[in-house]
Each structure stands twice: as C-alpha cells, then as structure tokens.
mmCIF file of C-alpha atoms in Angstrom:
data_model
loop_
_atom_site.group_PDB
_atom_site.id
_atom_site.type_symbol
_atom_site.label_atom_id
_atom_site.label_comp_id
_atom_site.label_asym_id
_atom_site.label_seq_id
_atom_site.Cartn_x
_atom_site.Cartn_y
_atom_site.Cartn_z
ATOM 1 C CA UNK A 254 0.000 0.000 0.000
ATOM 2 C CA UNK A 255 1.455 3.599 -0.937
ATOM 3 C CA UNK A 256 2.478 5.392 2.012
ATOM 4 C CA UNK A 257 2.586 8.893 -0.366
ATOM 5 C CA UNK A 258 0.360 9.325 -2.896
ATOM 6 C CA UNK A 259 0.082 11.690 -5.585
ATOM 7 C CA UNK A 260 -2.399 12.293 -7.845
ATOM 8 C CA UNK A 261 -2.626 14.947 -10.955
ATOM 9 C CA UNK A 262 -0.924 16.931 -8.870
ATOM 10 C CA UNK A 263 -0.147 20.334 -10.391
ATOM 11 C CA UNK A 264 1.612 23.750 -8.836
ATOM 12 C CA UNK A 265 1.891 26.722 -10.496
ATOM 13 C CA UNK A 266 3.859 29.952 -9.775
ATOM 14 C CA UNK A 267 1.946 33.018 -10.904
ATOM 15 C CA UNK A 268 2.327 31.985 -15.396
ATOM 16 C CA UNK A 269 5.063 29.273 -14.508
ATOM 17 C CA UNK A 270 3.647 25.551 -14.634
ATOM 18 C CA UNK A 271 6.075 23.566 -12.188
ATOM 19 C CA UNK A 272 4.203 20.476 -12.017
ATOM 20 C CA UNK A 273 2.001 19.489 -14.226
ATOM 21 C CA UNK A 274 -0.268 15.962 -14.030
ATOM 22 C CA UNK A 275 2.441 14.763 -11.569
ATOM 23 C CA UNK A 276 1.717 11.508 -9.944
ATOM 24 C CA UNK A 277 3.888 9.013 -8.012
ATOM 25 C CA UNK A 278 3.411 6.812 -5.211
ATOM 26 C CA UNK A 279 5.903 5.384 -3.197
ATOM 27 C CA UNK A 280 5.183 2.444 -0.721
ATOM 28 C CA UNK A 281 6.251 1.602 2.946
ATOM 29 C CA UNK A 282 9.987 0.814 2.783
ATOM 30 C CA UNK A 283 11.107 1.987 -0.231
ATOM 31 C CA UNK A 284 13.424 4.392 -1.552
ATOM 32 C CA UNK A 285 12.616 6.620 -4.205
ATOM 33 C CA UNK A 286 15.369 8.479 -5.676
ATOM 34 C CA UNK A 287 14.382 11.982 -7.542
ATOM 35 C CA UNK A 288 17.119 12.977 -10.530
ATOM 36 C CA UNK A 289 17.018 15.637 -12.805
ATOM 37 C CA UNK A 290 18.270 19.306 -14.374
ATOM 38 C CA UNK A 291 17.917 21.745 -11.331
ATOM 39 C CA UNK A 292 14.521 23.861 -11.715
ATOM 40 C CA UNK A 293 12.560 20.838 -13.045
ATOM 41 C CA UNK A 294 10.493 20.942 -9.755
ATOM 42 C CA UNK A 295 11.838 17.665 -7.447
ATOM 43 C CA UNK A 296 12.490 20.429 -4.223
ATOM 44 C CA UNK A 297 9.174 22.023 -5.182
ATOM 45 C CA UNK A 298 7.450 18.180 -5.081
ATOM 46 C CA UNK A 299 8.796 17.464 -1.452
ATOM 47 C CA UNK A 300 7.963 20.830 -0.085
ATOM 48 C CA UNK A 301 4.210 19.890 -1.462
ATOM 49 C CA UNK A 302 4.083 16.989 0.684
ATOM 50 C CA UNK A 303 5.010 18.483 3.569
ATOM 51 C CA UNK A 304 2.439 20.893 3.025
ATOM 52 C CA UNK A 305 5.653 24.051 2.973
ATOM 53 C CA UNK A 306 4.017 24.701 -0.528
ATOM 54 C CA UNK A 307 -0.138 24.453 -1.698
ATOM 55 C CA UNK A 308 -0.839 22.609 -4.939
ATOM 56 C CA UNK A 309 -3.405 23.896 -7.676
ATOM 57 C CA UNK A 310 -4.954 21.285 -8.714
ATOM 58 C CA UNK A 311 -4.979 16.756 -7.451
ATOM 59 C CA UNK A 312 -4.402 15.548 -4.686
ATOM 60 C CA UNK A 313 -1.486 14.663 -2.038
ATOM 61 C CA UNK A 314 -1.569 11.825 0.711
ATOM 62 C CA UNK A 315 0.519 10.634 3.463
ATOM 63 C CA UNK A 316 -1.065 7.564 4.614
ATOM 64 C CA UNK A 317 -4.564 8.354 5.038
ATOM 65 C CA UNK A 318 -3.893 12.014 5.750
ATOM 66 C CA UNK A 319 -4.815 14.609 2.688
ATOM 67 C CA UNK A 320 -2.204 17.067 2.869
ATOM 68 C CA UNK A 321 -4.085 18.859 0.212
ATOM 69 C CA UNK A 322 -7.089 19.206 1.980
ATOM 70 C CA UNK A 323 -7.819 23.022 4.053
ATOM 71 C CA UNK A 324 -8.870 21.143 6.799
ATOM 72 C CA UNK A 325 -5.987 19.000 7.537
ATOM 73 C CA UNK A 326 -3.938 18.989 10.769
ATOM 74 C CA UNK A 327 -0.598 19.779 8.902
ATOM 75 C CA UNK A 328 1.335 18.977 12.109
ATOM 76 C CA UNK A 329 -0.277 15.673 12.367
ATOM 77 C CA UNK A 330 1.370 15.507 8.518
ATOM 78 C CA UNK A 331 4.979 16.672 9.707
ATOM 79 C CA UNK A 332 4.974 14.171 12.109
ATOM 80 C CA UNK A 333 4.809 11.229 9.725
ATOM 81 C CA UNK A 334 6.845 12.248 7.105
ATOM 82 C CA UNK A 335 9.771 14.468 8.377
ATOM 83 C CA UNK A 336 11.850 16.531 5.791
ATOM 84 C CA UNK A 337 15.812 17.382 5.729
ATOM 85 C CA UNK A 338 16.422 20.428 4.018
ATOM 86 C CA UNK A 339 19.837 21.384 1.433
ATOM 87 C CA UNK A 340 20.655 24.004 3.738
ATOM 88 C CA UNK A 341 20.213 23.113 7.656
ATOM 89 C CA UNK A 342 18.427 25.566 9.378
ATOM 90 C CA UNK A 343 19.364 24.975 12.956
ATOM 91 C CA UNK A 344 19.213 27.585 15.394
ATOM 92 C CA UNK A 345 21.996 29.276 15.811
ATOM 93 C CA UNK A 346 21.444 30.434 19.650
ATOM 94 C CA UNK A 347 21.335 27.085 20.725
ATOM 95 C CA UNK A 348 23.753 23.946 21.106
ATOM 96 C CA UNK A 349 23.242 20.520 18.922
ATOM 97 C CA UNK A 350 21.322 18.848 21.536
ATOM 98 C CA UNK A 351 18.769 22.081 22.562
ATOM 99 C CA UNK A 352 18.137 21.710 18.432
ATOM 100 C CA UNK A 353 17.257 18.876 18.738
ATOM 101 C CA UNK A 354 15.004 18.742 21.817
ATOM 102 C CA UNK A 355 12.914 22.154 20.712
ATOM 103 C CA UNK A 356 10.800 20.216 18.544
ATOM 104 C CA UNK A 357 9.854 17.405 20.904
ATOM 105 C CA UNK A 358 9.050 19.887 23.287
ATOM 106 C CA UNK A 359 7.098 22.072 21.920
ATOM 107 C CA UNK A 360 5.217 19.461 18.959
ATOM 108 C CA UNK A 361 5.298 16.635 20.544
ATOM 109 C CA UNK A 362 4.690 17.698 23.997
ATOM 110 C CA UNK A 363 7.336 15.424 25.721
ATOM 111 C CA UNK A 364 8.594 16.483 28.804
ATOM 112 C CA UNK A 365 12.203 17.932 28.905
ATOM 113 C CA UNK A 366 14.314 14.572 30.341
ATOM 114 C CA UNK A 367 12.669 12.570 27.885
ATOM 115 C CA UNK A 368 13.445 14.890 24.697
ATOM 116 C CA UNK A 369 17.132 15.204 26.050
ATOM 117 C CA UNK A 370 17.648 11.350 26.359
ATOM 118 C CA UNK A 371 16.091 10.558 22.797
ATOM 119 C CA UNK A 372 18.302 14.015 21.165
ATOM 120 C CA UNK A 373 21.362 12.416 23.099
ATOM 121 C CA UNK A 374 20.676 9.092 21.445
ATOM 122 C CA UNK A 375 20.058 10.229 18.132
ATOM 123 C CA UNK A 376 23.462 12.719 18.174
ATOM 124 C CA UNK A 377 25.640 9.400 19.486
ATOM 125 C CA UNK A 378 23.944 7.791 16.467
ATOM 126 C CA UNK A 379 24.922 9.831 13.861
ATOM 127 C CA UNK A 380 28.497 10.207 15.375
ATOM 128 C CA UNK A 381 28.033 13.244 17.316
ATOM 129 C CA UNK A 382 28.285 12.416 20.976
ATOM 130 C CA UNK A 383 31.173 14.684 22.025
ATOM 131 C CA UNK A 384 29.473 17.831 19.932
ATOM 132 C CA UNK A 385 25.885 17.896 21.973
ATOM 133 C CA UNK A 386 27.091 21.238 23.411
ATOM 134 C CA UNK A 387 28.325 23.017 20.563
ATOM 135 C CA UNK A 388 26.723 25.679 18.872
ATOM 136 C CA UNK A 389 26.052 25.382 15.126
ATOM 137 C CA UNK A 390 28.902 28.190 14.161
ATOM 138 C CA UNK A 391 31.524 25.468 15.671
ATOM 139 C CA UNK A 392 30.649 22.676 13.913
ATOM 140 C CA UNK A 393 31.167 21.451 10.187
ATOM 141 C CA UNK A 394 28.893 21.692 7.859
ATOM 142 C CA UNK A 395 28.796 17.540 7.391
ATOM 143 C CA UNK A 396 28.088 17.770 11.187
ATOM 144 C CA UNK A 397 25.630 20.608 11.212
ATOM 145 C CA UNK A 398 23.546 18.377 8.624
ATOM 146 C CA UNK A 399 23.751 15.128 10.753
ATOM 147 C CA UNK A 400 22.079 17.504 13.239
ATOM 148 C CA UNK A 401 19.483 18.099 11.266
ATOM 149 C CA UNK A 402 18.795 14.214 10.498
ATOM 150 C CA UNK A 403 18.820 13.882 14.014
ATOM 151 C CA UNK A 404 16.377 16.426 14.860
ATOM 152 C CA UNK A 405 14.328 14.979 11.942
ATOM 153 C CA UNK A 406 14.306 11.382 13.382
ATOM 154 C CA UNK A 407 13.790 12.822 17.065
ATOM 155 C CA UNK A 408 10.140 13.337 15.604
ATOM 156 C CA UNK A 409 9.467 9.575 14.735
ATOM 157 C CA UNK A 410 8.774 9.726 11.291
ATOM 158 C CA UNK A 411 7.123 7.098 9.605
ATOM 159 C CA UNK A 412 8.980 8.481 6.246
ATOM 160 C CA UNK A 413 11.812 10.939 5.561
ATOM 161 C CA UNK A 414 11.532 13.660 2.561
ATOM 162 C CA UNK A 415 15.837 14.750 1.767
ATOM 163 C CA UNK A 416 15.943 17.735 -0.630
ATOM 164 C CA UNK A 417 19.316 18.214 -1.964
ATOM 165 C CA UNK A 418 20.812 17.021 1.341
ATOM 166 C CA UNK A 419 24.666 16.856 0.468
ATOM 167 C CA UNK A 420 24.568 19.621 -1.972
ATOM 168 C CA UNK A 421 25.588 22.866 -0.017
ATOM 169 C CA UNK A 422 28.557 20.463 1.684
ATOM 170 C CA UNK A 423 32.323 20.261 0.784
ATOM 171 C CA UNK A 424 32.755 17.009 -1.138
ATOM 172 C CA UNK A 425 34.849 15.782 1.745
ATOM 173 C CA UNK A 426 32.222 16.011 3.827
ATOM 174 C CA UNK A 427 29.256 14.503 2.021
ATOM 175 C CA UNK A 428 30.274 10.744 2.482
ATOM 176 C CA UNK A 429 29.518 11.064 6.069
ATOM 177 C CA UNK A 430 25.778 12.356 5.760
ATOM 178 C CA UNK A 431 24.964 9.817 3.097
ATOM 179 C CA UNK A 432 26.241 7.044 5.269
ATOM 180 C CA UNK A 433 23.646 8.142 8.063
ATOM 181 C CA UNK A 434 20.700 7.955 5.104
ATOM 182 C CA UNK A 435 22.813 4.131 3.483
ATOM 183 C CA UNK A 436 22.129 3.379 7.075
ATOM 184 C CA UNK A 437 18.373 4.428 7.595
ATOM 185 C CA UNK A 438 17.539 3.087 4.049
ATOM 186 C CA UNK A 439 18.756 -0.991 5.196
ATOM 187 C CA UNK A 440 16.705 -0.353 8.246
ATOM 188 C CA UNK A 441 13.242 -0.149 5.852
ATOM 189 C CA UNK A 442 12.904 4.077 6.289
ATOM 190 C CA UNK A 443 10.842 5.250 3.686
ATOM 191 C CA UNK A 444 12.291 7.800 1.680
ATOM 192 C CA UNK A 445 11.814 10.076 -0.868
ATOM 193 C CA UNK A 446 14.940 11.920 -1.861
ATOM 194 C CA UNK A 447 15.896 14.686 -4.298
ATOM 195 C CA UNK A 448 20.274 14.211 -5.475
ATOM 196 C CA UNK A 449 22.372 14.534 -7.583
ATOM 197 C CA UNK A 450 24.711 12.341 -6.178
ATOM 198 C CA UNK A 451 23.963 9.227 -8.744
ATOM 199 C CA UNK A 452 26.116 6.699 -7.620
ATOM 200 C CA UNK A 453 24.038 6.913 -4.029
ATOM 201 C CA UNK A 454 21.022 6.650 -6.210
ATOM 202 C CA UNK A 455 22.120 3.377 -7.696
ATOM 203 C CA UNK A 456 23.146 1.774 -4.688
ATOM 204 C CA UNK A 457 20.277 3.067 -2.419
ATOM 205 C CA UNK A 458 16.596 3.880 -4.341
ATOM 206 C CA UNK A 459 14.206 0.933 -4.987
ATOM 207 C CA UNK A 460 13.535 3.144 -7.843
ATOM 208 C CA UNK A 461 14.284 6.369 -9.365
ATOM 209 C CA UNK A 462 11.696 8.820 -11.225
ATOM 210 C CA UNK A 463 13.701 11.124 -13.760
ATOM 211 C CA UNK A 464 11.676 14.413 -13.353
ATOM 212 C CA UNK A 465 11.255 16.617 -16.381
ATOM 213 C CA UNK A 466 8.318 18.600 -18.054
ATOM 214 C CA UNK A 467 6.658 19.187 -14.755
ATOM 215 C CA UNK A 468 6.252 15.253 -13.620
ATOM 216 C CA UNK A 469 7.561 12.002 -13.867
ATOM 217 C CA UNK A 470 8.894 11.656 -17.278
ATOM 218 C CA UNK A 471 10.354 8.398 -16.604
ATOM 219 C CA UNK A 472 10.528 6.054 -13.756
ATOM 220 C CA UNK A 473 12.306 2.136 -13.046
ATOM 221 C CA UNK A 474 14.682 0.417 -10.625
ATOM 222 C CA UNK A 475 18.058 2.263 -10.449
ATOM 223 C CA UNK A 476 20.262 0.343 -12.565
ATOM 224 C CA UNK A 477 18.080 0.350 -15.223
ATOM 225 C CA UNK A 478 16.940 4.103 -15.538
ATOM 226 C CA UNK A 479 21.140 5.352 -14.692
ATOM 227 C CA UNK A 480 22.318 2.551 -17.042
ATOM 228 C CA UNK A 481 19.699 2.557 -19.524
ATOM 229 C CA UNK A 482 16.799 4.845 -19.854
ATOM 230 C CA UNK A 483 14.702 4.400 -22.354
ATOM 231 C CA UNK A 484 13.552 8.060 -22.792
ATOM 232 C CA UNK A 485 15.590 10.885 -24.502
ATOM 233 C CA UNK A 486 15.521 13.159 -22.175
ATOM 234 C CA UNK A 487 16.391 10.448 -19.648
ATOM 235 C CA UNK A 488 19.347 9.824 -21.978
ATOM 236 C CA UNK A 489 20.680 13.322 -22.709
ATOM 237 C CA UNK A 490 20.741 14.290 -19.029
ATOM 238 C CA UNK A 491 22.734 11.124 -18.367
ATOM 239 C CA UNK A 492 24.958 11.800 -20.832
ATOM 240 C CA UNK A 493 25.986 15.447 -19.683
ATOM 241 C CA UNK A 494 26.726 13.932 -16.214
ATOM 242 C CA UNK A 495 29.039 11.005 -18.194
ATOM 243 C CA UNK A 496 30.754 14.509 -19.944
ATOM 244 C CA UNK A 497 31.343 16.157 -16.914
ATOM 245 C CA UNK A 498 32.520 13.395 -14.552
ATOM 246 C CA UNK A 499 29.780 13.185 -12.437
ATOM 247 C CA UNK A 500 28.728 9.866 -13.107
#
C-alpha cells in the first residue's frame, strides 16, 4: 500500500507551470530516488508533501492524511513524514542537543528529560556524541547536517523527505551524511529523496523517477533508468553527467 500518494498533482507559480499531471506513489519501505536538471520541480514536489508549498490542482496523501485538503492537521502531517532540508536551518542560539530537543518539546509535547535522552541518542547515532554542546557556528557543515537528520528522526517519522541534502557540503564532507541515510535506508525508512549524487542513487533507491516537463517523465529500478533509460531526455541528461565526470 502507498504510504505517499500523488495524484494529478499540479503547482503553479503566478504563469510558470512547475508540475504538471504529476503523480507518483511510493510504498512503505522503499526508496525513491528523484534525478534531474535543477529547476525541473523535485524540491518544489517534497515541499508539497510536507504541506511548505499548496498545490493547484490533485491531490497529495501521506497515509490516510490529505495534505491537500484546508482542513488538515498539517502537524499531524509533519509528524509522519519528516523533511531534511539542502541548507540546515538549525538555530543558531542554541547547542546541537537544545536543536534537537525544541521540537519534541514544543510538537510533541514530551517532557524535557525525555526529549534530552532521545536528542542524546540520536546525536551518538549519527556520530556526534562529544558535539551535543556546541553551537552550530563550531561545527562542520557535514556535522551541522547530521544535526538536522537527528532532529528529523527525534520526531518519529514514519517516512523521511531529503531535498538536496549533500549539496551545499564540501565534497569531503558529504560521504559522512549519506552514510547516516545508506544506514536508515537498510533499516526499511521510507524515503523520498531529491540528489544529484547518482552513484548513491544506484546503490540506495528501490527506484528512481527522472523528473522533467513538470512530472515524472520516466521512472524504473536504479540500474536500469542510470544505465539505460529508455527516454531521450532520460538519456541526454545522463549523458551530460558522463561529460562532466559526475557519473
């Protein structure tokens, strides 16, 4: 059974059609990678789900929850499907652990020894058990971005949304991020991610959706749509990643 859902989805900004007809599902446990040229609309698609951005026409779902709809309890939506954003957006007055406790505070209503043992076991998790007192200014930004995933998964998310998650990192420092999500995707998270980082596509996604002409413009298991799409598009984008050494 899909966990997202959707359906004809399409967002517009003032004349500009971003998505168009879009529909994709993506079941419990998988991991759907998101490729293509950067303004085709994949960051725009996630922020839909989690309800950042409102949709002009179809229809989203996460689990039986209708993002789309004006009555929904978007809260009760962010709470099943957490999102990690390219650029962290931690609070800079307060230390890696306060970050992230605020949320489980103040959402999730649990009381303050609680949210400090579960932030404390999510920062020794992603390798960051000697940095729960440091402010975000004295930490890397590899670091500063495993606080982020922390502070997502301190929410108990049934699935995680990753826009761009490695992309305003020094290449030195992405390996270490996308070994927290290698590690989250063999333990059955859902995921929907947005990357450009193809050869983490190909090892991690169930499946990955080319995006182009405001939808899915082609879709298959990894090897097959990075090895050989079928679609020109598909093909030419592939190509100018082959030219320029990024795949």
């Amino acid at each position: 059974m899909s966990f997202v859902k959707l359906e004809n989805v399409g967002k517009t900004y003032g004349s500009i059609n971003v998505l168009k007809d879009l529909n994709l599902r993506v079941d419990k446990h998988e991991v759907v990678c998101l490729i293509g040229p950067s303004g085709c609309g994949k960051s725009t698609m996630l922020r839909c789900i989690n309800g950042l951005e409102s949709i002009q026409a179809g229809s989203i779902f996460v689990g039986d929850l209708e993002v789309s709809s004006p009555i929904v309890d978007i809260n009760a939506v962010r709470r099943r499907v957490g999102m990690v954003f390219q650029h962290f957006n931690l609070f800079p007055h307060m230390t890696a652990i306060e970050n992230v406790m605020v949320a489980q505070l103040r959402v999730l209503g649990r009381d303050k020894r609680a949210a400090r043992d579960m932030a404390f076991e999510l920062l020794s998790r992603v390798g960051l058990s000697k940095k729960i007192d440091k402010y975000p200014e004295a930490l890397s930004g590899g670091e500063q971005q495993r606080v982020a995933i922390a502070r997502t998964l301190a929410m108990s998310p049934q699935a995680l949304l990753l826009d761009e998650i490695t992309s305003a990192l020094d290449p030195e420092l992405v390996g270490e991020v996308l070994e927290i999500v290698r590690e989250l995707a063999n333990e059955g998270m859902t995921m929907l991610l947005a990357t450009h980082e193809m050869s983490f596509a190909r090892e991690v996604a169930t499946r990955v959706c080319f995006v182009a002409e405001g939808g899915i413009y082609e879709e298959g298991p990894a090897e097959k749509i990075l090895s050989n799409p079928d679609r020109p598009k598909t093909q030419a984008f592939l190509r100018r990643l082959v030219e320029s050494h990024r795949l």
